[in-house]
């Protein structure tokens, strides 16, 4: 997430596509943390730049990671 | 026969032997159902993202096994009646994930062995007496402190590991839907 916010980003790149990730793994929760806000919510696609397929996998992976207390549930 | 991965959180308050007992119990459940355990990875003690049963930490294990799908309810039952299991997650795993896990375990074992040999050698250099005993203690310590067994499943993974099951408790938590999709 090196892209600066506020400004219109030049390009949206799905980092999972870049890394050629076939399936998002919930065990790699350190990586998943990048896609979660401070409040524990999943970053929307328009901010993360993920493609729809990887975003769907990511959401599932985050849910599993939450169940296993690897990531917090959203705080509210 | 299918391949599965179980992640377990066992109470960190228990002794190592008790962890072995729980894992041994799971192994025999799997074997009773004509399945077999391929490998168990110690994912070590980790800080929990939120408290479970008033505990801040949990000891994580990853169990890779091959069995028929019909075994899953039996295993769930075992998890539910075993109080020291704080949480579990069973997912389908791929051949590649299995291979990666086994490779990881071998690498870890080799590393631990190497380090304990090094420590042992140092011990010999430092002390002339009770070398054997110290080496043994040191090798334990090395095992505890060596790098985290992080299963890098993205190294090799084909299809998405399907979520098979979750505890009732967690089912409820799942309703807590994240806000994510674009409008
Ligand atoms: Zn993608």
Coordinates of C-alpha atoms and ligand atoms in Angstrom, one line a residue:
Chain A
X1 CA 0.0 0.0 0.0
X2 CA 2.6 2.5 -1.0
X3 CA 0.2 4.3 -3.1
X4 CA -0.8 7.7 -1.7
X5 CA -4.4 8.1 -0.9
X6 CA -6.6 11.0 -1.5
X7 CA -5.2 11.4 -5.0
X8 CA -6.5 9.4 -7.9
X9 CA -4.3 6.4 -8.1
X10 CA -2.8 5.9 -11.5
X11 CA -3.2 2.2 -11.7
X12 CA -5.0 -0.5 -9.8
X13 CA -2.8 -3.6 -9.4
X14 CA -3.9 -6.7 -7.7
X15 CA -0.9 -7.7 -5.6
X16 CA -2.1 -11.3 -5.6
X17 CA -2.0 -11.4 -9.4
X18 CA 1.4 -9.8 -9.3
X19 CA 2.7 -12.5 -7.0
X20 CA 0.9 -15.1 -9.0
X21 CA -1.0 -16.4 -6.0
X22 CA -3.4 -19.1 -7.0
X23 CA -5.2 -19.4 -3.7
X24 CA -5.0 -16.9 -0.8
X25 CA -3.9 -18.7 2.3
X26 CA -5.4 -17.9 5.6
X27 CA -2.3 -19.1 7.4
X28 CA -0.3 -16.3 6.0
X29 CA -2.1 -13.8 8.2
X30 CA 0.8 -11.4 8.3
X31 CA 0.2 -10.8 4.6
X32 CA -3.5 -10.5 5.1
X33 CA -3.0 -7.8 7.7
X34 CA -2.2 -5.4 4.8
X35 CA -5.7 -5.7 3.6
X36 CA -7.4 -5.0 7.0
X37 CA -8.1 -1.6 8.4
X38 CA -7.2 -0.5 11.9
X39 CA -10.7 -1.4 13.0
X40 CA -10.3 -4.8 11.6
X41 CA -12.4 -4.5 8.5
X42 CA -11.5 -5.8 5.1
X43 CA -10.2 -3.0 2.9
X44 CA -12.5 -2.4 -0.1
X45 CA -11.3 -3.3 -3.5
X46 CA -11.3 0.2 -4.7
X47 CA -8.5 0.9 -2.2
X48 CA -6.6 -2.3 -2.2
X49 CA -6.8 -2.6 -6.0
X50 CA -7.4 -6.4 -5.8
X51 CA -9.1 -8.2 -8.6
X52 CA -12.6 -9.5 -7.8
X53 CA -11.5 -13.2 -7.7
X54 CA -8.6 -12.5 -5.3
X55 CA -10.7 -10.2 -3.2
X56 CA -13.3 -13.0 -2.7
X57 CA -10.6 -15.4 -1.7
X58 CA -9.1 -12.8 0.6
X59 CA -12.4 -12.2 2.4
X60 CA -12.7 -15.9 3.0
X61 CA -9.1 -16.2 4.2
X62 CA -9.6 -13.3 6.6
X63 CA -12.7 -15.0 8.0
X64 CA -10.8 -18.1 8.7
X65 CA -7.9 -16.2 10.2
X66 CA -10.3 -14.5 12.5
X67 CA -11.9 -17.7 13.6
X68 CA -8.4 -19.0 14.5
X69 CA -7.6 -15.7 16.4
X70 CA -4.8 -14.9 13.9
X71 CA -6.6 -11.7 13.0
X72 CA -9.1 -9.6 15.1
X73 CA -12.7 -9.4 14.4
X74 CA -13.8 -5.9 13.4
X75 CA -14.0 -3.7 16.4
X76 CA -17.2 -1.8 16.8
Chain B
X1 CA -9.4 -40.5 0.2
X2 CA -9.0 -36.7 0.6
X3 CA -6.3 -34.6 2.0
X4 CA -7.0 -32.2 4.8
X5 CA -5.2 -29.7 7.0
X6 CA -6.3 -29.0 10.5
X7 CA -5.2 -26.0 12.4
X8 CA -5.5 -26.5 16.2
X9 CA -5.0 -24.1 19.1
X10 CA -4.2 -26.0 22.2
X11 CA -4.1 -24.3 25.6
X12 CA -0.6 -23.0 26.3
X13 CA -1.1 -23.7 30.0
X14 CA -0.6 -27.4 29.3
X15 CA 2.6 -29.2 29.5
X16 CA 4.3 -30.4 26.3
X17 CA 3.4 -34.0 27.2
X18 CA -0.3 -33.1 27.3
X19 CA 0.0 -31.5 23.9
X20 CA 1.4 -34.8 22.6
X21 CA -1.5 -36.6 24.2
X22 CA -4.0 -34.4 22.4
X23 CA -2.2 -34.9 19.1
X24 CA -1.8 -38.6 19.8
X25 CA -5.5 -38.8 20.5
X26 CA -6.3 -37.1 17.2
X27 CA -3.9 -39.4 15.4
X28 CA -5.7 -42.4 16.7
X29 CA -9.1 -41.0 15.8
X30 CA -7.8 -40.5 12.2
X31 CA -6.3 -44.0 12.1
X32 CA -9.5 -45.5 13.6
X33 CA -11.3 -44.1 10.5
X34 CA -8.7 -45.7 8.2
X35 CA -7.0 -42.5 7.6
X36 CA -3.4 -41.6 8.2
X37 CA -1.5 -38.6 9.5
X38 CA 1.1 -37.4 7.0
X39 CA 2.7 -34.8 9.2
X40 CA 2.2 -32.6 12.2
X41 CA 3.8 -29.2 12.3
X42 CA 4.4 -27.3 15.5
X43 CA 3.3 -23.8 14.6
X44 CA 4.3 -22.7 18.1
X45 CA 3.0 -20.5 20.7
X46 CA 1.4 -17.3 19.3
X47 CA -0.3 -14.3 20.7
X48 CA -4.0 -14.5 20.0
X49 CA -5.7 -11.6 18.2
X50 CA -8.4 -11.7 20.8
X51 CA -8.8 -13.5 24.1
X52 CA -10.1 -17.1 24.1
X53 CA -11.2 -18.5 27.4
X54 CA -9.4 -15.7 29.2
X55 CA -6.1 -16.7 27.5
X56 CA -3.9 -14.3 25.5
X57 CA -1.8 -16.9 23.8
X58 CA -2.4 -20.2 22.2
X59 CA -0.2 -23.1 21.0
X60 CA -0.8 -23.7 17.3
X61 CA -0.4 -27.0 15.4
X62 CA -1.0 -27.9 11.8
X63 CA -2.0 -31.5 11.2
X64 CA -1.9 -32.8 7.6
X65 CA -3.8 -36.0 7.1
X66 CA -5.3 -38.3 4.4
X67 CA -8.7 -39.8 5.1
X68 CA -12.2 -40.2 3.8
X69 CA -14.5 -37.3 4.2
X70 CA -16.8 -39.3 6.5
X71 CA -14.2 -39.0 9.2
X72 CA -14.7 -35.3 9.7
X73 CA -17.7 -35.5 12.0
X74 CA -15.8 -37.9 14.2
X75 CA -12.9 -35.5 14.4
X76 CA -15.2 -32.6 15.2
X77 CA -16.6 -34.6 18.0
X78 CA -13.1 -35.3 19.3
X79 CA -12.3 -31.6 19.2
X80 CA -15.5 -30.7 21.0
X81 CA -15.0 -33.1 23.9
X82 CA -11.3 -32.2 24.3
X83 CA -11.3 -29.2 26.6
X84 CA -7.7 -28.3 25.9
X85 CA -8.4 -27.6 22.3
X86 CA -9.3 -24.0 22.2
X87 CA -10.2 -23.8 18.5
X88 CA -9.8 -25.7 15.3
X89 CA -10.2 -25.3 11.5
X90 CA -10.4 -28.1 9.1
X91 CA -9.8 -27.3 5.4
X92 CA -9.1 -29.3 2.3
X93 CA -5.5 -29.3 1.3
X94 CA -3.7 -29.9 -2.0
X95 CA -0.9 -32.3 -2.8
X96 CA 1.3 -29.3 -3.1
X97 CA 0.4 -28.0 0.3
X98 CA 1.3 -31.4 1.7
X99 CA 4.6 -31.5 -0.1
X100 CA 5.4 -28.0 1.2
X101 CA 4.5 -28.9 4.7
X102 CA 6.6 -32.0 4.6
X103 CA 9.5 -30.2 3.1
X104 CA 9.1 -27.5 5.7
X105 CA 9.2 -30.0 8.5
X106 CA 12.3 -31.6 7.1
X107 CA 14.0 -28.2 6.8
X108 CA 13.1 -27.4 10.3
X109 CA 14.3 -30.7 11.7
X110 CA 17.6 -30.3 9.8
X111 CA 18.0 -26.8 11.1
X112 CA 17.3 -27.8 14.7
X113 CA 19.7 -30.7 14.4
X114 CA 22.4 -28.5 13.0
X115 CA 21.9 -25.8 15.7
X116 CA 21.8 -28.3 18.5
X117 CA 25.0 -29.9 17.2
X118 CA 26.6 -26.5 17.1
X119 CA 25.4 -25.7 20.6
X120 CA 26.6 -29.1 21.8
X121 CA 30.0 -28.4 20.3
X122 CA 30.1 -25.1 22.1
X123 CA 29.1 -26.7 25.3
X124 CA 31.9 -29.2 24.9
X125 CA 34.3 -26.4 24.4
X126 CA 33.1 -24.5 27.4
X127 CA 32.6 -27.3 29.9
X128 CA 34.4 -30.6 30.2
X129 CA 31.8 -32.2 32.4
X130 CA 28.2 -33.3 32.0
X131 CA 28.4 -32.6 28.3
X132 CA 25.8 -35.1 27.4
X133 CA 23.2 -33.7 29.7
X134 CA 23.7 -30.1 28.7
X135 CA 23.6 -30.9 25.0
X136 CA 20.2 -32.5 25.5
X137 CA 18.8 -29.5 27.3
X138 CA 20.2 -27.1 24.7
X139 CA 18.8 -29.1 21.9
X140 CA 15.4 -28.6 23.4
X141 CA 15.9 -25.0 23.8
X142 CA 16.9 -24.7 20.1
X143 CA 13.8 -26.5 19.1
X144 CA 11.7 -24.0 21.0
X145 CA 13.4 -20.9 19.7
X146 CA 14.1 -21.8 16.1
X147 CA 12.2 -19.9 13.4
X148 CA 8.5 -20.1 13.1
X149 CA 7.1 -22.8 11.1
X150 CA 5.3 -20.7 8.6
X151 CA 3.7 -22.8 6.1
X152 CA 4.1 -21.0 2.8
X153 CA 1.3 -22.5 1.0
X154 CA 1.5 -20.0 -1.8
X155 CA 4.8 -21.6 -2.8
X156 CA 2.7 -24.3 -4.3
X157 CA -1.1 -24.3 -4.3
X158 CA -3.6 -25.2 -6.8
X159 CA -7.1 -24.8 -5.8
X160 CA -8.6 -22.9 -2.9
X161 CA -8.6 -24.8 0.2
X162 CA -12.3 -25.3 1.0
X163 CA -13.5 -24.5 4.4
X164 CA -15.0 -27.7 5.7
X165 CA -16.1 -26.8 9.1
X166 CA -16.1 -24.5 12.0
X167 CA -17.2 -24.5 15.6
X168 CA -20.7 -23.4 16.5
X169 CA -19.3 -20.5 18.3
X170 CA -17.4 -19.4 15.3
X171 CA -20.4 -19.8 13.0
X172 CA -21.9 -17.0 14.9
X173 CA -18.9 -14.9 14.5
X174 CA -19.0 -15.4 10.8
X175 CA -22.2 -13.4 10.7
X176 CA -20.0 -10.5 11.4
X177 CA -19.6 -9.6 7.8
X178 CA -16.8 -7.4 6.7
X179 CA -17.7 -4.4 4.6
X180 CA -15.7 -5.0 1.5
X181 CA -17.1 -5.2 -1.9
X182 CA -17.3 -2.2 -4.2
X183 CA -20.7 -0.8 -4.8
Ligands
LIG1 ZN1 -5.9 -10.9 -8.5

